[in-house]
Amino acid sequence: MELELTDEQRLVQKTAADFARAEVLPKAAEIDQKHRHPKELVARMAELGLLGIAVPEQYGGAGFDTLSYVLAMEEISRACASTGVIMSVNNSLVCDPLVKFGTEAQKQKWLVPLASGKKLGCFALSEPEAGSDAAAQKTIARLVGDEWVINGVKNWITNGPVADVCILFTMNDPAKGHKGITAFILPMDHAGVRCGPADKKLGIRGSQSCQIFLDDVRLSKEHLLGEVGGGFKVAMSTLDGGRIGIASQALGIARAALEDATAYACERRTFGKPIAQHQAIQFKLADMATEIDAARLLTWRAATLKDQGARHTAESSMAKVFASEVANRAAKEAVQIFGGNGYVEDFPVERHFRDAKITEIYEGTSEIQRLVIAASLLKE
Ligand code: CAA
């Protein structure tokens, strides 16, 4: 793995960092406090090519690699984790499976507008009774004549209330378990599709999520993504990439915690000197910085493997579980360094503390990541 970034990767990183600092960061607190979908920032991300970073240019994307995507995700999430996850879902969970499993006609019809940011996507795998146990799907798809008729409920669908297109997972044959799962491309304005109210969340409050109700939704065969019964593999291999995106989001949150805490520690004085001069604070900052670097190396390794076309299931889970736990430790220590000021909305670290938590939950909990890693150790 090259640790030196290419000129192209540095350019993507700088573009994202400049945008994040100038346009995203000044709005992050307001977006959080108002639980507001940052529509204008999504439009700007589309202009900058950040919504389909690793999608080939012929399909509307920016044509960069996964490592470039990771670099950009860290910068955007450093400024605003809500904006980061909107970007991550569109790139990893929507564009990526269309690149990998879509037909040429589907790529032209759906991928081009999604990768260029003219449309926004969501990914509907989870259900009220199927979160970690993704194969326990109940949303049913029955073939009636030439059409698939779909009924069911999807839960916690990030981008759901604002999405134009959904990568939808259904059960076409419950007797077959995970081999009976089928994926579809669903336009969100299709008859029978209804979003519930936006979830009221602890953190990433600018990221809208909701339930999606599917009542006799009729889709033609052109909407099938991959093979009938092949949906579980579409979901799992997509999440292999998605977990790299969430690791990068966690890195961004962790870095925000470290940078904010370092700046505060240099200003805040106790016992006659800045608190940064006390070893108790220095040890915290040193541990945060070391862990963030380690998390970044794991994330870059997973991204590099993906770019090389190698299987990266365990490495993505390692990056995600480690980076998300680093983000939570860093945010907790940042609140401690801020003391009373860390507990109030006037300063950003209480937001980092709330935003960090979700990275240990979505796209597979920390417990699921450990199961995936263990499975790779134990297989023959
Ligand atoms: N790539 C390709 N195929 C894979 C795979 C992968 N990464 N992982 C598993 N498979 C295949 C297996 O090879 C197996 O295939 P065969 O039957 O042909 O051998 C099949 O899938 C079943 O594998 P398992 O027996 O391992 O499946 P399982 O039912 O035990 O589940 C699990 C495994 C890892 C627990 C999985 O259910 C899982 O990842 N759960 C978490 C779900 C999750 O991450 N949900 C997130 C929702 S999306 C979200 O959060 C988005 C958002 O809001 C931002």
Short mmCIF file of C-alpha atoms and ligand atoms in Angstrom, two decimals:
data_model
loop_
_atom_site.label_atom_id
_atom_site.label_comp_id
_atom_site.label_asym_id
_atom_site.label_seq_id
_atom_site.Cartn_x
_atom_site.Cartn_y
_atom_site.Cartn_z
CA MET A 1 0.00 0.00 0.00
CA GLU A 2 1.33 3.42 -0.98
CA LEU A 3 1.27 5.87 1.92
CA GLU A 4 2.10 8.77 -0.38
CA LEU A 5 -0.99 10.23 -2.02
CA THR A 6 -0.99 10.89 -5.75
CA ASP A 7 -1.37 14.44 -7.08
CA GLU A 8 -4.93 13.55 -8.09
CA GLN A 9 -5.83 12.26 -4.61
CA ARG A 10 -4.34 15.40 -3.02
CA LEU A 11 -6.41 17.54 -5.35
CA VAL A 12 -9.64 15.75 -4.34
CA GLN A 13 -8.65 16.09 -0.67
CA LYS A 14 -7.91 19.81 -1.02
CA THR A 15 -11.09 20.49 -2.99
CA ALA A 16 -13.17 18.76 -0.32
CA ALA A 17 -11.25 20.43 2.54
CA ASP A 18 -11.62 23.93 1.05
CA PHE A 19 -15.34 23.43 0.46
CA ALA A 20 -15.84 21.90 3.92
CA ARG A 21 -14.03 24.74 5.70
CA ALA A 22 -15.62 27.59 3.73
CA GLU A 23 -19.18 26.36 3.18
CA VAL A 24 -20.02 23.35 5.36
CA LEU A 25 -18.45 24.11 8.75
CA PRO A 26 -20.12 27.53 9.17
CA LYS A 27 -23.53 25.85 8.83
CA ALA A 28 -22.94 22.65 10.80
CA ALA A 29 -24.36 23.83 14.15
CA GLU A 30 -27.44 25.36 12.55
CA ILE A 31 -28.12 22.23 10.45
CA ASP A 32 -27.90 20.15 13.63
CA GLN A 33 -30.05 22.44 15.76
CA LYS A 34 -32.79 22.72 13.12
CA HIS A 35 -32.61 19.04 12.05
CA ARG A 36 -32.33 20.51 8.55
CA HIS A 37 -31.50 18.65 5.34
CA PRO A 38 -28.68 20.79 3.86
CA LYS A 39 -30.11 20.90 0.35
CA GLU A 40 -27.84 23.72 -0.79
CA LEU A 41 -24.72 21.83 0.36
CA VAL A 42 -25.89 18.69 -1.46
CA ALA A 43 -26.25 20.81 -4.62
CA ARG A 44 -22.72 22.14 -4.14
CA MET A 45 -21.38 18.62 -3.57
CA ALA A 46 -22.98 17.64 -6.88
CA GLU A 47 -21.21 20.55 -8.63
CA LEU A 48 -17.89 19.50 -7.10
CA GLY A 49 -18.31 15.86 -8.18
CA LEU A 50 -18.54 14.59 -4.59
CA LEU A 51 -21.69 12.53 -5.03
CA GLY A 52 -20.19 9.99 -7.43
CA ILE A 53 -16.48 10.28 -6.73
CA ALA A 54 -15.46 6.75 -7.72
CA VAL A 55 -18.00 6.32 -10.52
CA PRO A 56 -16.46 6.31 -14.03
CA GLU A 57 -16.90 9.61 -15.87
CA GLN A 58 -18.89 7.91 -18.65
CA TYR A 59 -21.62 7.27 -16.03
CA GLY A 60 -21.73 10.78 -14.64
CA GLY A 61 -19.13 10.31 -11.90
CA ALA A 62 -15.84 12.04 -11.14
CA GLY A 63 -13.79 8.98 -12.13
CA PHE A 64 -11.49 8.94 -9.09
CA ASP A 65 -10.67 5.98 -6.83
CA THR A 66 -11.98 4.76 -3.48
CA LEU A 67 -9.06 6.31 -1.61
CA SER A 68 -10.04 9.70 -3.07
CA TYR A 69 -13.58 9.07 -1.84
CA VAL A 70 -12.25 8.29 1.65
CA LEU A 71 -10.17 11.48 1.71
CA ALA A 72 -13.16 13.60 0.69
CA MET A 73 -15.48 11.88 3.17
CA GLU A 74 -13.09 12.62 6.04
CA GLU A 75 -12.95 16.31 5.12
CA ILE A 76 -16.72 16.74 4.74
CA SER A 77 -17.45 14.79 7.94
CA ARG A 78 -14.83 16.77 9.85
CA ALA A 79 -17.03 19.79 9.16
CA CYS A 80 -20.48 18.16 9.40
CA ALA A 81 -21.16 14.46 9.97
CA SER A 82 -24.74 14.84 8.69
CA THR A 83 -23.55 16.15 5.34
CA GLY A 84 -20.95 13.38 5.34
CA VAL A 85 -23.47 10.57 5.61
CA ILE A 86 -25.71 12.03 2.89
CA MET A 87 -22.66 11.89 0.62
CA SER A 88 -21.61 8.44 1.83
CA VAL A 89 -24.99 6.81 1.20
CA ASN A 90 -25.20 8.19 -2.34
CA ASN A 91 -21.63 7.14 -3.20
CA SER A 92 -21.28 3.79 -1.44
CA LEU A 93 -24.75 2.37 -1.05
CA VAL A 94 -26.41 3.62 -4.21
CA CYS A 95 -23.91 4.38 -6.98
CA ASP A 96 -21.57 1.53 -6.08
CA PRO A 97 -24.09 -1.34 -6.47
CA LEU A 98 -25.33 0.24 -9.71
CA VAL A 99 -21.75 0.26 -11.04
CA LYS A 100 -21.24 -3.33 -9.95
CA PHE A 101 -24.60 -4.96 -10.67
CA GLY A 102 -26.50 -2.63 -13.00
CA THR A 103 -27.08 -3.37 -16.68
CA GLU A 104 -25.88 -0.83 -19.24
CA ALA A 105 -29.46 0.47 -19.62
CA GLN A 106 -29.84 0.82 -15.83
CA LYS A 107 -26.53 2.67 -15.61
CA GLN A 108 -27.64 5.14 -18.25
CA LYS A 109 -31.06 5.62 -16.69
CA TRP A 110 -30.22 5.65 -12.97
CA LEU A 111 -26.48 5.87 -12.36
CA VAL A 112 -25.83 8.90 -14.56
CA PRO A 113 -28.24 11.22 -12.68
CA LEU A 114 -27.27 9.76 -9.28
CA ALA A 115 -23.50 10.00 -9.75
CA SER A 116 -23.76 13.53 -11.11
CA GLY A 117 -25.95 14.53 -8.18
CA LYS A 118 -29.05 15.40 -10.20
CA LYS A 119 -30.80 12.74 -8.14
CA LEU A 120 -30.16 11.52 -4.60
CA GLY A 121 -30.35 7.89 -3.52
CA CYS A 122 -31.12 5.77 -0.47
CA PHE A 123 -30.57 2.10 0.42
CA ALA A 124 -33.39 0.13 2.01
CA LEU A 125 -32.23 -3.09 3.64
CA SER A 126 -33.23 -2.77 7.31
CA GLU A 127 -36.73 -3.51 8.54
CA PRO A 128 -38.47 -3.17 11.92
CA GLU A 129 -37.52 -6.80 12.66
CA ALA A 130 -34.45 -7.18 10.46
CA GLY A 131 -31.53 -4.91 11.36
CA SER A 132 -28.41 -6.90 12.19
CA ASP A 133 -30.07 -10.08 10.93
CA ALA A 134 -30.41 -8.72 7.41
CA ALA A 135 -31.47 -12.07 5.95
CA ALA A 136 -34.65 -12.04 8.08
CA GLN A 137 -36.36 -9.74 5.56
CA LYS A 138 -40.15 -9.72 5.47
CA THR A 139 -40.80 -7.27 2.64
CA ILE A 140 -42.23 -9.56 0.03
CA ALA A 141 -41.88 -9.38 -3.78
CA ARG A 142 -44.21 -11.66 -5.79
CA LEU A 143 -44.02 -12.09 -9.54
CA VAL A 144 -47.53 -11.51 -10.92
CA GLY A 145 -47.55 -11.83 -14.68
CA ASP A 146 -44.73 -9.63 -15.91
CA GLU A 147 -44.58 -7.45 -12.82
CA TRP A 148 -43.15 -7.71 -9.33
CA VAL A 149 -45.64 -6.70 -6.65
CA ILE A 150 -43.94 -5.52 -3.46
CA ASN A 151 -45.36 -5.09 0.05
CA GLY A 152 -43.57 -4.34 3.29
CA VAL A 153 -41.91 -1.77 5.54
CA LYS A 154 -38.32 -0.56 5.63
CA ASN A 155 -36.76 1.14 8.66
CA TRP A 156 -34.19 3.85 9.46
CA ILE A 157 -33.62 4.62 5.79
CA THR A 158 -30.96 7.33 5.62
CA ASN A 159 -31.81 9.93 2.92
CA GLY A 160 -35.28 8.29 2.69
CA PRO A 161 -37.33 11.50 3.03
CA VAL A 162 -35.24 13.34 0.42
CA ALA A 163 -34.28 10.55 -1.98
CA ASP A 164 -35.38 10.19 -5.61
CA VAL A 165 -34.21 6.59 -6.03
CA CYS A 166 -33.94 3.64 -3.66
CA ILE A 167 -31.89 0.45 -3.82
CA LEU A 168 -34.53 -1.82 -2.32
CA PHE A 169 -34.14 -5.32 -0.89
CA THR A 170 -37.05 -7.73 -0.79
CA MET A 171 -37.77 -11.37 -0.07
CA ASN A 172 -39.04 -13.17 -3.18
CA ASP A 173 -38.89 -16.66 -1.62
CA PRO A 174 -38.91 -16.80 2.20
CA ALA A 175 -38.27 -20.57 2.18
CA LYS A 176 -34.85 -19.96 0.64
CA GLY A 177 -33.58 -17.59 3.38
CA HIS A 178 -30.79 -15.34 2.15
CA LYS A 179 -30.95 -17.00 -1.28
CA GLY A 180 -34.53 -15.72 -1.58
CA ILE A 181 -33.58 -12.03 -1.38
CA THR A 182 -33.85 -9.85 -4.49
CA ALA A 183 -32.76 -6.25 -5.08
CA PHE A 184 -34.65 -3.63 -7.08
CA ILE A 185 -34.14 -0.07 -8.25
CA LEU A 186 -37.17 1.81 -6.97
CA PRO A 187 -38.11 5.37 -7.95
CA MET A 188 -39.33 7.00 -4.74
CA ASP A 189 -42.25 8.70 -6.51
CA HIS A 190 -43.64 5.34 -7.67
CA ALA A 191 -47.26 4.50 -6.85
CA GLY A 192 -47.52 2.70 -3.49
CA VAL A 193 -44.35 4.18 -1.97
CA ARG A 194 -44.83 6.31 1.14
CA CYS A 195 -42.32 7.76 3.62
CA GLY A 196 -43.12 8.02 7.32
CA PRO A 197 -42.15 11.10 9.35
CA ALA A 198 -38.43 11.82 9.66
CA ASP A 199 -36.82 10.00 12.61
CA LYS A 200 -35.94 12.19 15.61
CA LYS A 201 -32.34 11.28 16.27
CA LEU A 202 -29.68 11.69 18.97
CA GLY A 203 -27.08 12.86 16.44
CA ILE A 204 -26.50 13.47 12.71
CA ARG A 205 -29.69 15.46 12.94
CA GLY A 206 -29.27 17.07 9.52
CA SER A 207 -29.38 13.63 7.95
CA GLN A 208 -32.98 12.70 7.31
CA SER A 209 -34.07 9.09 7.81
CA CYS A 210 -37.49 7.47 7.91
CA GLN A 211 -39.57 4.37 7.46
CA ILE A 212 -40.64 3.52 3.92
CA PHE A 213 -44.01 1.83 3.43
CA LEU A 214 -44.50 -0.25 0.30
CA ASP A 215 -48.11 -1.05 -0.57
CA ASP A 216 -48.65 -3.05 -3.76
CA VAL A 217 -45.71 -1.39 -5.46
CA ARG A 218 -45.58 -2.74 -9.02
CA LEU A 219 -42.19 -2.86 -10.72
CA SER A 220 -41.28 -4.21 -14.15
CA LYS A 221 -38.34 -6.55 -14.64
CA GLU A 222 -36.22 -3.59 -15.79
CA HIS A 223 -36.08 -2.59 -12.12
CA LEU A 224 -34.39 -5.82 -10.96
CA LEU A 225 -30.84 -5.15 -9.73
CA GLY A 226 -28.75 -8.28 -10.20
CA GLU A 227 -30.34 -11.69 -10.29
CA VAL A 228 -33.53 -12.93 -8.68
CA GLY A 229 -32.31 -14.43 -5.39
CA GLY A 230 -28.97 -12.61 -5.66
CA GLY A 231 -29.97 -9.67 -3.47
CA PHE A 232 -28.16 -10.70 -0.30
CA LYS A 233 -24.84 -10.71 -2.11
CA VAL A 234 -25.66 -7.31 -3.62
CA ALA A 235 -26.35 -6.03 -0.09
CA MET A 236 -23.31 -7.58 1.58
CA SER A 237 -20.78 -6.63 -1.07
CA THR A 238 -22.25 -3.11 -1.14
CA LEU A 239 -21.82 -2.87 2.63
CA ASP A 240 -18.18 -3.95 2.24
CA GLY A 241 -17.71 -0.62 0.49
CA GLY A 242 -20.19 1.30 2.65
CA ARG A 243 -18.29 0.42 5.82
CA ILE A 244 -15.20 2.13 4.38
CA GLY A 245 -17.33 5.25 3.93
CA ILE A 246 -18.55 5.12 7.53
CA ALA A 247 -14.99 4.55 8.77
CA SER A 248 -14.07 7.76 6.93
CA GLN A 249 -17.02 9.58 8.44
CA ALA A 250 -15.86 8.43 11.89
CA LEU A 251 -12.35 9.65 11.10
CA GLY A 252 -13.76 13.06 10.25
CA ILE A 253 -15.70 13.24 13.53
CA ALA A 254 -12.66 12.08 15.52
CA ARG A 255 -10.47 14.70 13.86
CA ALA A 256 -13.02 17.41 14.58
CA ALA A 257 -12.96 16.37 18.25
CA LEU A 258 -9.16 16.42 18.36
CA GLU A 259 -8.74 19.72 16.51
CA ASP A 260 -11.41 21.49 18.54
CA ALA A 261 -10.02 20.12 21.82
CA THR A 262 -6.44 21.08 20.92
CA ALA A 263 -7.43 24.65 20.05
CA TYR A 264 -9.47 24.98 23.25
CA ALA A 265 -6.70 23.51 25.39
CA CYS A 266 -4.27 26.15 24.11
CA GLU A 267 -6.65 28.97 25.13
CA ARG A 268 -8.33 27.79 28.31
CA ARG A 269 -6.21 28.52 31.39
CA THR A 270 -6.21 26.85 34.81
CA PHE A 271 -3.70 27.12 37.64
CA GLY A 272 -1.89 29.93 35.84
CA LYS A 273 -1.32 28.28 32.45
CA PRO A 274 -3.16 26.97 29.39
CA ILE A 275 -4.62 23.54 30.13
CA ALA A 276 -2.57 22.22 27.17
CA GLN A 277 0.44 22.64 29.47
CA HIS A 278 -0.96 20.05 31.91
CA GLN A 279 0.14 16.48 31.26
CA ALA A 280 -3.36 15.13 31.95
CA ILE A 281 -4.58 17.03 28.88
CA GLN A 282 -1.48 16.26 26.79
CA PHE A 283 -1.92 12.52 27.35
CA LYS A 284 -5.51 12.71 26.13
CA LEU A 285 -4.53 14.65 22.99
CA ALA A 286 -1.65 12.26 22.27
CA ASP A 287 -3.88 9.19 22.56
CA MET A 288 -6.54 10.76 20.34
CA ALA A 289 -3.99 11.63 17.64
CA THR A 290 -2.39 8.18 17.74
CA GLU A 291 -5.69 6.35 17.50
CA ILE A 292 -6.89 8.58 14.64
CA ASP A 293 -3.75 7.82 12.64
CA ALA A 294 -4.18 4.09 13.25
CA ALA A 295 -7.84 4.27 12.17
CA ARG A 296 -6.85 6.20 9.05
CA LEU A 297 -4.29 3.55 8.08
CA LEU A 298 -6.91 0.78 8.43
CA THR A 299 -9.36 2.81 6.35
CA TRP A 300 -6.83 3.56 3.61
CA ARG A 301 -5.88 -0.13 3.50
CA ALA A 302 -9.49 -1.21 3.00
CA ALA A 303 -9.95 1.45 0.29
CA THR A 304 -6.75 0.38 -1.46
CA LEU A 305 -7.85 -3.27 -1.47
CA LYS A 306 -11.19 -2.23 -2.95
CA ASP A 307 -9.40 -0.26 -5.66
CA GLN A 308 -7.25 -3.32 -6.41
CA GLY A 309 -10.38 -5.42 -6.88
CA ALA A 310 -9.45 -7.67 -3.93
CA ARG A 311 -11.95 -9.03 -1.40
CA HIS A 312 -11.92 -6.58 1.51
CA THR A 313 -14.79 -7.75 3.71
CA ALA A 314 -12.78 -8.24 6.91
CA GLU A 315 -10.55 -5.21 6.30
CA SER A 316 -13.62 -2.96 5.84
CA SER A 317 -15.09 -4.27 9.09
CA MET A 318 -11.77 -3.71 10.90
CA ALA A 319 -11.63 -0.14 9.62
CA LYS A 320 -15.26 0.53 10.56
CA VAL A 321 -15.20 -0.99 14.04
CA PHE A 322 -11.91 0.65 14.96
CA ALA A 323 -12.58 4.08 13.47
CA SER A 324 -16.07 4.29 14.96
CA GLU A 325 -14.81 3.39 18.43
CA VAL A 326 -11.93 5.87 18.06
CA ALA A 327 -14.45 8.58 17.12
CA ASN A 328 -16.49 7.86 20.24
CA ARG A 329 -13.44 7.86 22.52
CA ALA A 330 -12.11 11.06 20.91
CA ALA A 331 -15.45 12.84 21.22
CA LYS A 332 -15.81 11.75 24.86
CA GLU A 333 -12.32 13.05 25.69
CA ALA A 334 -13.00 16.29 23.82
CA VAL A 335 -16.08 16.89 25.97
CA GLN A 336 -13.95 16.20 29.06
CA ILE A 337 -11.26 18.67 27.94
CA PHE A 338 -13.94 21.33 27.36
CA GLY A 339 -15.40 20.60 30.81
CA GLY A 340 -18.64 22.50 31.38
CA ASN A 341 -18.26 24.13 27.99
CA GLY A 342 -18.29 20.66 26.45
CA TYR A 343 -21.79 20.07 27.73
CA VAL A 344 -23.50 23.04 26.12
CA GLU A 345 -24.52 23.81 22.55
CA ASP A 346 -22.37 26.98 22.39
CA PHE A 347 -19.37 24.76 21.58
CA PRO A 348 -19.17 22.05 18.89
CA VAL A 349 -17.96 19.06 20.89
CA GLU A 350 -21.34 18.00 22.27
CA ARG A 351 -22.39 17.62 18.61
CA HIS A 352 -19.34 15.48 17.85
CA PHE A 353 -20.20 13.35 20.91
CA ARG A 354 -23.77 12.80 19.66
CA ASP A 355 -22.76 12.35 16.01
CA ALA A 356 -20.07 9.77 16.80
CA LYS A 357 -22.48 7.26 18.31
CA ILE A 358 -24.25 6.32 15.08
CA THR A 359 -21.00 5.19 13.47
CA GLU A 360 -21.00 2.25 15.91
CA ILE A 361 -24.53 1.32 14.82
CA TYR A 362 -25.38 1.83 11.16
CA GLU A 363 -24.03 -0.21 8.25
CA GLY A 364 -23.53 -3.00 10.80
CA THR A 365 -23.07 -2.55 14.54
CA SER A 366 -19.65 -2.98 16.15
CA GLU A 367 -20.81 -6.42 17.25
CA ILE A 368 -21.63 -7.39 13.63
CA GLN A 369 -18.23 -6.08 12.44
CA ARG A 370 -16.53 -8.31 15.03
CA LEU A 371 -18.58 -11.30 13.80
CA VAL A 372 -17.51 -10.58 10.22
CA ILE A 373 -13.84 -10.29 11.26
CA ALA A 374 -14.04 -13.50 13.32
CA ALA A 375 -15.71 -15.34 10.42
CA SER A 376 -12.75 -14.47 8.20
CA LEU A 377 -10.35 -15.86 10.83
CA LEU A 378 -12.26 -19.06 11.36
CA LYS A 379 -13.04 -20.05 7.78
CA GLU A 380 -10.94 -22.90 6.35
N1 CAA B 1 -19.80 -10.29 0.00
C1 CAA B 1 -20.39 -11.22 -0.81
N2 CAA B 1 -21.11 -12.24 -0.30
C2 CAA B 1 -21.25 -12.31 1.03
C3 CAA B 1 -20.68 -11.37 1.90
C4 CAA B 1 -19.92 -10.33 1.34
N3 CAA B 1 -19.34 -9.42 2.12
N4 CAA B 1 -20.99 -11.69 3.18
C5 CAA B 1 -21.73 -12.81 3.11
N5 CAA B 1 -21.88 -13.17 1.81
C6 CAA B 1 -22.59 -14.35 1.32
C7 CAA B 1 -21.97 -15.63 1.89
O1 CAA B 1 -20.88 -16.08 1.10
C8 CAA B 1 -23.13 -16.57 1.84
O2 CAA B 1 -23.30 -17.03 0.51
P1 CAA B 1 -23.52 -18.59 0.15
O3 CAA B 1 -24.77 -19.01 0.84
O4 CAA B 1 -23.61 -18.62 -1.33
O5 CAA B 1 -22.32 -19.30 0.70
C9 CAA B 1 -24.31 -15.67 2.14
O6 CAA B 1 -23.91 -14.35 1.80
C10 CAA B 1 -24.76 -15.72 3.58
O7 CAA B 1 -23.66 -15.39 4.40
P2 CAA B 1 -23.73 -15.56 5.99
O8 CAA B 1 -24.12 -16.98 6.30
O9 CAA B 1 -22.47 -15.04 6.56
O10 CAA B 1 -24.98 -14.62 6.34
P3 CAA B 1 -25.72 -14.31 7.70
O11 CAA B 1 -27.17 -14.35 7.49
O12 CAA B 1 -25.10 -15.11 8.80
O13 CAA B 1 -25.39 -12.74 7.93
C11 CAA B 1 -24.13 -10.86 8.65
C12 CAA B 1 -24.16 -12.24 7.95
C13 CAA B 1 -22.68 -10.44 8.52
C14 CAA B 1 -24.54 -10.89 10.09
C15 CAA B 1 -25.05 -9.89 7.83
O14 CAA B 1 -26.41 -10.19 8.04
C16 CAA B 1 -24.81 -8.43 8.17
O15 CAA B 1 -23.86 -7.82 7.67
N6 CAA B 1 -25.68 -7.85 9.02
C17 CAA B 1 -25.66 -6.40 9.27
C18 CAA B 1 -26.55 -5.70 8.30
C19 CAA B 1 -26.17 -4.26 8.10
O16 CAA B 1 -25.01 -3.89 8.03
N7 CAA B 1 -27.18 -3.44 7.95
C20 CAA B 1 -26.95 -2.07 7.66
C21 CAA B 1 -28.15 -1.50 7.01
S1 CAA B 1 -27.77 -0.25 5.83
C22 CAA B 1 -27.48 1.15 6.70
O17 CAA B 1 -27.27 1.16 7.87
C23 CAA B 1 -27.41 2.36 5.84
C24 CAA B 1 -27.49 3.65 6.54
O18 CAA B 1 -28.42 3.99 7.23
C25 CAA B 1 -26.41 4.61 6.35
#
